[in-house]
Short mmCIF file of C-alpha atoms in Angstrom, two decimals:
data_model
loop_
_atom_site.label_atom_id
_atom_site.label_comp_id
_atom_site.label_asym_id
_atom_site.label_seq_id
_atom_site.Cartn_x
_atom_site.Cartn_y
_atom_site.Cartn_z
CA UNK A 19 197.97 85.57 1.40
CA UNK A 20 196.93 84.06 -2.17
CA UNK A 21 198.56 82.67 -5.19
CA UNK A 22 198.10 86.19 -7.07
CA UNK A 23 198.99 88.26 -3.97
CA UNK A 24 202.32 86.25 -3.80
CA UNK A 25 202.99 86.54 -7.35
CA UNK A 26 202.90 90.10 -7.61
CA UNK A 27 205.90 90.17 -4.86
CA UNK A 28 208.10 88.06 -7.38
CA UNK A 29 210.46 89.88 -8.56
CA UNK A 30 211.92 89.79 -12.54
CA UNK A 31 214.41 87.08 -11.76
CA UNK A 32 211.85 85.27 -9.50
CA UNK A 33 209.10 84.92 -12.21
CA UNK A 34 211.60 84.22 -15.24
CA UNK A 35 212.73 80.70 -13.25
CA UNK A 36 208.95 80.17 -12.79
CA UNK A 37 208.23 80.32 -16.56
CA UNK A 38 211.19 78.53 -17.36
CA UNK A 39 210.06 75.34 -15.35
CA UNK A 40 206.23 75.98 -15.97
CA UNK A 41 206.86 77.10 -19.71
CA UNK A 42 203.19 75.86 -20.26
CA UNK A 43 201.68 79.04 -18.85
CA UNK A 44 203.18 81.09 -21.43
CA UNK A 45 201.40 78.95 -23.80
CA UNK A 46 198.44 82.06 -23.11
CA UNK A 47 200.54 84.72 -21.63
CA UNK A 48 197.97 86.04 -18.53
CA UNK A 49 197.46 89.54 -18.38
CA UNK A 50 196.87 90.14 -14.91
CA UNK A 51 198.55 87.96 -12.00
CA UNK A 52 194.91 87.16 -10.96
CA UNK A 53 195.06 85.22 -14.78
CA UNK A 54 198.65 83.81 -14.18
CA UNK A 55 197.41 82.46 -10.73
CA UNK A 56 194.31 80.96 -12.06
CA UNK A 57 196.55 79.36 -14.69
CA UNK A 58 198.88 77.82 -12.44
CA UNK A 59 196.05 76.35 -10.20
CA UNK A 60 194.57 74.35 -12.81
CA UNK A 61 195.57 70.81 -12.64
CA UNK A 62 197.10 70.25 -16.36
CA UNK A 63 199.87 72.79 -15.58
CA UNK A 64 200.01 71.42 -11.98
CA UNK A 65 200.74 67.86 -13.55
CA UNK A 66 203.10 68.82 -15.93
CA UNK A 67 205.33 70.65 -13.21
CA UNK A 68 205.01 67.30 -11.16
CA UNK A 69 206.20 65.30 -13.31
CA UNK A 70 210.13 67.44 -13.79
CA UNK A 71 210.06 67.51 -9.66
CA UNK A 72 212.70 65.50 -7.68
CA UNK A 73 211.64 63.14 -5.21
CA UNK A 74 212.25 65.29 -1.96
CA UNK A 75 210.04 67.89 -3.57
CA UNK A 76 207.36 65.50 -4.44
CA UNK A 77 207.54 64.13 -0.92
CA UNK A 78 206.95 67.36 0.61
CA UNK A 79 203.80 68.44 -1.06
CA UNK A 80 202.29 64.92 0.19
CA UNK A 81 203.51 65.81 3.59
CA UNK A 82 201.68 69.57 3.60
CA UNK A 83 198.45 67.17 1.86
CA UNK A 84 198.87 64.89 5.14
CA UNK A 85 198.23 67.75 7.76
CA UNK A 86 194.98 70.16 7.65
CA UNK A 87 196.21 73.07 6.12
CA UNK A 88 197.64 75.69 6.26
CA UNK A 89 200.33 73.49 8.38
CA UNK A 90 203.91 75.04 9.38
CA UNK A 91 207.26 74.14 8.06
CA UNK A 92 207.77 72.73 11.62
CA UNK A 93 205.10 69.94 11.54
CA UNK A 94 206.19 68.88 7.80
CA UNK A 95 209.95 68.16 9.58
CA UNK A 96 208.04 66.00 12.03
CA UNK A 97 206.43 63.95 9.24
CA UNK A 98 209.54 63.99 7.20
CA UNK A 99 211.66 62.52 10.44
CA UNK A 100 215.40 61.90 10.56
CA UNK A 101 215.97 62.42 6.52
CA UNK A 102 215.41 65.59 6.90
CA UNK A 103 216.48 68.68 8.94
CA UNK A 104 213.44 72.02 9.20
CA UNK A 105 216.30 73.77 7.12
CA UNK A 106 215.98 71.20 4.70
CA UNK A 107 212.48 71.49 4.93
CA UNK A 108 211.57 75.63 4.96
CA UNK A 109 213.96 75.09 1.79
CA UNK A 110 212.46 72.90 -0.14
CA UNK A 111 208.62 74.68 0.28
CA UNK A 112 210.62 77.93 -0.41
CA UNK A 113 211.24 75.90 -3.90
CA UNK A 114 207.73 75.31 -3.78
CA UNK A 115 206.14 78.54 -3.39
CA UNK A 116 208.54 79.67 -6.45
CA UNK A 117 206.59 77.20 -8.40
CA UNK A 118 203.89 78.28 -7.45
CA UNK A 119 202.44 74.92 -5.91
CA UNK A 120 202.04 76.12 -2.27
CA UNK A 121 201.10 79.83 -0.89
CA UNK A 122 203.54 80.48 2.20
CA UNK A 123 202.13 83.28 5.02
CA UNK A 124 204.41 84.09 7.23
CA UNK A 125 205.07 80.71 8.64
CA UNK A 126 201.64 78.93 7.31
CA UNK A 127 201.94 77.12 4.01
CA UNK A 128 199.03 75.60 2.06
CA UNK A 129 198.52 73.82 -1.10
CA UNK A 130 197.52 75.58 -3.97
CA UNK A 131 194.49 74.46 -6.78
CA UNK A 132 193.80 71.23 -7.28
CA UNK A 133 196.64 69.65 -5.19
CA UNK A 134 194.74 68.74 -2.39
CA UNK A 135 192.48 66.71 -3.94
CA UNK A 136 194.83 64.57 -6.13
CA UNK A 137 197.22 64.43 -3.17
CA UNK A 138 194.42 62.86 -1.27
CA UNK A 139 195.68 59.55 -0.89
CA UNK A 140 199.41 61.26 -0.23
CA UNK A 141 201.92 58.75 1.30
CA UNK A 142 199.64 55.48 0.36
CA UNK A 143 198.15 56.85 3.91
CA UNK A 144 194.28 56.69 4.57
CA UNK A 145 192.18 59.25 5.35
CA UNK A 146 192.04 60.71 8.94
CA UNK A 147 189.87 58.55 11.71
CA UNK A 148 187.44 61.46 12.25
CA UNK A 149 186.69 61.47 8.58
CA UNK A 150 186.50 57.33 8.28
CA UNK A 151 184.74 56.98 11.63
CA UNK A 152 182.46 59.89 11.68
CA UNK A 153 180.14 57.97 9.34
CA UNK A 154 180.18 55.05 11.63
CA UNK A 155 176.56 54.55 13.83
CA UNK A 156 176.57 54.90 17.73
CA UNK A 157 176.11 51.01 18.52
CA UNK A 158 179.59 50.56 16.27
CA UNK A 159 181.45 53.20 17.76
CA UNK A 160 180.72 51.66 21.16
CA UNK A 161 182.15 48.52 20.13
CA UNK A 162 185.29 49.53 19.02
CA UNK A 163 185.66 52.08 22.15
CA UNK A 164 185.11 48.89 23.89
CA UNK A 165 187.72 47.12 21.92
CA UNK A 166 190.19 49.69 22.62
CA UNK A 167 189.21 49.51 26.17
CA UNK A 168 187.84 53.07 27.08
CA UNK A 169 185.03 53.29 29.66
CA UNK A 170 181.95 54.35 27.49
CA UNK A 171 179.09 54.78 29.59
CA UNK A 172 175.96 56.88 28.16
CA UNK A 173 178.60 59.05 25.71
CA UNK A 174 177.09 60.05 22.90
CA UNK A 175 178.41 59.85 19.27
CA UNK A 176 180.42 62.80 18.84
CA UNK A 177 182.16 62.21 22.28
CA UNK A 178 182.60 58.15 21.55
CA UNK A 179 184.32 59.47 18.36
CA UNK A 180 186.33 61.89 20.18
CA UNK A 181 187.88 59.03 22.64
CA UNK A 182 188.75 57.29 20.06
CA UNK A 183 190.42 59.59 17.99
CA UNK A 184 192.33 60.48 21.01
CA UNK A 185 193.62 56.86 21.02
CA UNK A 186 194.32 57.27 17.13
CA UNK A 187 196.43 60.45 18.02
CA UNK A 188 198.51 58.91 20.20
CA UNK A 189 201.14 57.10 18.08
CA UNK A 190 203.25 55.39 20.82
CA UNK A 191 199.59 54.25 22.12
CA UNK A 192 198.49 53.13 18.65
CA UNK A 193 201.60 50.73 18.39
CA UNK A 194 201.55 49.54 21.73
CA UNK A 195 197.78 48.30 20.64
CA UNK A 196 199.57 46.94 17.39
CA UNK A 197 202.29 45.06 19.52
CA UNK A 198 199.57 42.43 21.12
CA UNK A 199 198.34 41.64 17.67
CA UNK A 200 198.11 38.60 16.16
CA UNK A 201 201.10 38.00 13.86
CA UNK A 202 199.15 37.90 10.60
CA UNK A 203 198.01 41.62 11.43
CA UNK A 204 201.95 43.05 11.45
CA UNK A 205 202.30 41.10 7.64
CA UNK A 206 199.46 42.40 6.22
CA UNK A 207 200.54 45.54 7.14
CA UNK A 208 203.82 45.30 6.52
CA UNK A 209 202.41 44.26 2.95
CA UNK A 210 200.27 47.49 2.78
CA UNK A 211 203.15 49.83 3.57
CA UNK A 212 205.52 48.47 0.82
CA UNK A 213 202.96 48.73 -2.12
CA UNK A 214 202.46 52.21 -0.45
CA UNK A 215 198.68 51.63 -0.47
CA UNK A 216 195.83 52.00 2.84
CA UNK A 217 193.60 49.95 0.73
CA UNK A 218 192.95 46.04 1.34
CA UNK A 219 190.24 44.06 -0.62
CA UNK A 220 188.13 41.76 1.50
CA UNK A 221 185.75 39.29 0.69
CA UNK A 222 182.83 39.49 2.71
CA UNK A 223 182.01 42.23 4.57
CA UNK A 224 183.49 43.42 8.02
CA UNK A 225 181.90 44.17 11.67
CA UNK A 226 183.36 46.70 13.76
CA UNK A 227 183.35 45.08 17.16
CA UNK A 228 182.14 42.40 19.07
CA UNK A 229 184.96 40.25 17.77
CA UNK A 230 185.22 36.71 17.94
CA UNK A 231 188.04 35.05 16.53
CA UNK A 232 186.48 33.73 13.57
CA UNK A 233 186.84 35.43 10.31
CA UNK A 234 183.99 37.31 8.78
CA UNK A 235 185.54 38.86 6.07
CA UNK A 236 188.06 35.96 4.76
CA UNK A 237 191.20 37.85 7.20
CA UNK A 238 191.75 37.29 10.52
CA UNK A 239 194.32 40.28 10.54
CA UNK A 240 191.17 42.35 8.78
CA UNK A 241 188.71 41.32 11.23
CA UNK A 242 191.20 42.48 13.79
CA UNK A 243 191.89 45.58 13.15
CA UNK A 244 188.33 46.52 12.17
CA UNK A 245 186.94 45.63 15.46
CA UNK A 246 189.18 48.33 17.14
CA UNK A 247 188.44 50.83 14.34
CA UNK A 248 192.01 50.98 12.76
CA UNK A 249 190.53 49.34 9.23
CA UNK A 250 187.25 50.49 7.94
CA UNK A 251 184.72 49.56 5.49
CA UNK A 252 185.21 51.96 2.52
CA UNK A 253 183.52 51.06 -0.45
CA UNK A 254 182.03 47.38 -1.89
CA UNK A 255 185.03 44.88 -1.48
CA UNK A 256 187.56 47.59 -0.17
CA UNK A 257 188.42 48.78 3.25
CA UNK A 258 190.72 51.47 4.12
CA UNK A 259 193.68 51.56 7.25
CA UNK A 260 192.80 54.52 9.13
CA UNK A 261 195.87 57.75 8.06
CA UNK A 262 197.32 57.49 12.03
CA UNK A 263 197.55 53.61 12.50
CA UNK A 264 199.56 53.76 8.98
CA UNK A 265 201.78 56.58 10.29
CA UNK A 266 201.93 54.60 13.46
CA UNK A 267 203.30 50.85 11.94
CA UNK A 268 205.48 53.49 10.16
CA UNK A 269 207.38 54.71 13.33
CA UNK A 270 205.44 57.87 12.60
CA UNK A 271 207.26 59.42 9.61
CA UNK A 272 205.48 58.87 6.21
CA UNK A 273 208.21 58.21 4.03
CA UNK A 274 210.65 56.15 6.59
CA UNK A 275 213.03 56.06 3.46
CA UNK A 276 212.88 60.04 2.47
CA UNK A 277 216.61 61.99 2.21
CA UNK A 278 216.52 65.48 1.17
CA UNK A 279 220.08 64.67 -0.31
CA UNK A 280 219.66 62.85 -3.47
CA UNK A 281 221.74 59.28 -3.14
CA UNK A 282 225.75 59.85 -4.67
CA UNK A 283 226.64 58.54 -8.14
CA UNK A 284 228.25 55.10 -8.53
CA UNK A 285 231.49 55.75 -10.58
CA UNK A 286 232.18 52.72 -12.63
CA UNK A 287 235.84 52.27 -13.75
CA UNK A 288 236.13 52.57 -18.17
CA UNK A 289 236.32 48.93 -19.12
CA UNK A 290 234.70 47.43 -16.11
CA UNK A 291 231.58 46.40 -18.06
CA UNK A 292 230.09 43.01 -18.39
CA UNK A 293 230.08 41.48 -21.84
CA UNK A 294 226.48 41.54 -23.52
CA UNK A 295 227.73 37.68 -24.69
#
């Protein structure tokens, strides 16, 4: 079901909270619910609702950008981990879908207009390993399968990238891998994860494989990780963690500090203040 489709089932009460939150779209009242659901895909209205959400809120819609969509409420919960309960969950993409942000069929829910692309980078997580190493060649593939120790043979591309997106997939796999690493690799990142980023800057350029133990791109943690395919060359100067080995360090939840109960008020006694002297 679409945007428009779902707002013509709102009823009077439903769309009078939407326009009171997303007061912009009044700003040409639509016609037709094919307008108002062209309106509220654009990005500019998108942005301003963003900005008045709460944090739980805004940490759902990165989780439903983190899984292909349309993803279930049920796969969200296992991103959002112990913070949050499915109940929690269905009821804050219910809030959602009244904002018209995400479409929800039946049990599918899916970003709506532009969200997926500025959600992109949702979490400070990378892109998916398919999508970093699918442009990788054959020969570098091979190393890193090697590097990961999987028996290679004469596999071709699409089935080296396969086995090692398997690995990738398996989270309790990926940080058994990250356990034997050198101790440099678990700061940076540890480093990475609290300035919520995937990105690193390197200073040379970096070989996937065939790793020797000297550095080739000014990190011995770098060099390390891009030789079993878990950091990949992204752009002049930049590399990027691949999405699972982030989730992974992360005990597998994106946001390991995310509550769907906002934090209780500190009451501070009348005349307990400090003096500004």
């Amino acid at each position: 079901m679409g945007l428009s489709a779902e707002l013509r089932e709102l009823d009077d009460a439903a769309l009078t909270r939407l326009f009171e939150v997303r007061d912009d779209l009044l700003a040409r009242p639509p016609l037709t619910f094919d307008r108002l659901a062209v309106a509220a895909s654009q990005w500019g209205s998108q942005l301003r609702c963003l900005s008045r959400l709460d944090q739980f809120s805004h940490q759902l819609l990165e989780l439903v950008a983190l899984v292909p969509t349309p993803v279930t409420p049920d796969a969200v919960a296992e991103l959002a981990g112990p913070g949050a309960t499915l109940a929690q969950v269905e009821a804050g993409l219910a809030r959602l879908a009244e904002l018209a942000l995400v479409t929800v069929d039946g049990r599918l829910v899916k970003l709506v207009g532009e969200l997926p692309r500025a959600l992109s980078g949702a979490a400070g997580l990378g892109r998916p390993a398919a999508a970093l190493l699918g442009l990788r060649t054959v020969e570098e593939l091979k190393h890193v399968a090697g590097a990961l120790e999987l028996v290679v043979g004469t596999a071709k591309k699409a089935d080296l990238l396969r086995m090692v997106t398997d690995v990738f997939a398996d989270s309790g796999r990926v940080q058994q891998i990250l356990a034997g690493a050198p101790p440099e690799v678990a700061v940076l990142l540890e480093r990475m994860a609290a300035n919520a980023t995937a990105s690193v800057a390197i200073s040379g350029s970096i070989a996937m494989g065939g790793y020797s133990g000297r550095p080739r791109s000014g990190s011995s943690a770098v060099d390390w990780l891009a030789e079993r395919g878990m950091l990949v060359h992204a752009q002049w100067g930049v590399a990027e963690l691949v999405r699972e080995v982030g989730l992974a360090h992360r005990g597998g939840f994106a946001f390991p500090d995310l509550r769907a109960e906002p934090p209780p008020l500190l009451s501070i006694p009348h005349g307990t203040g400090v003096d500004a002297d």
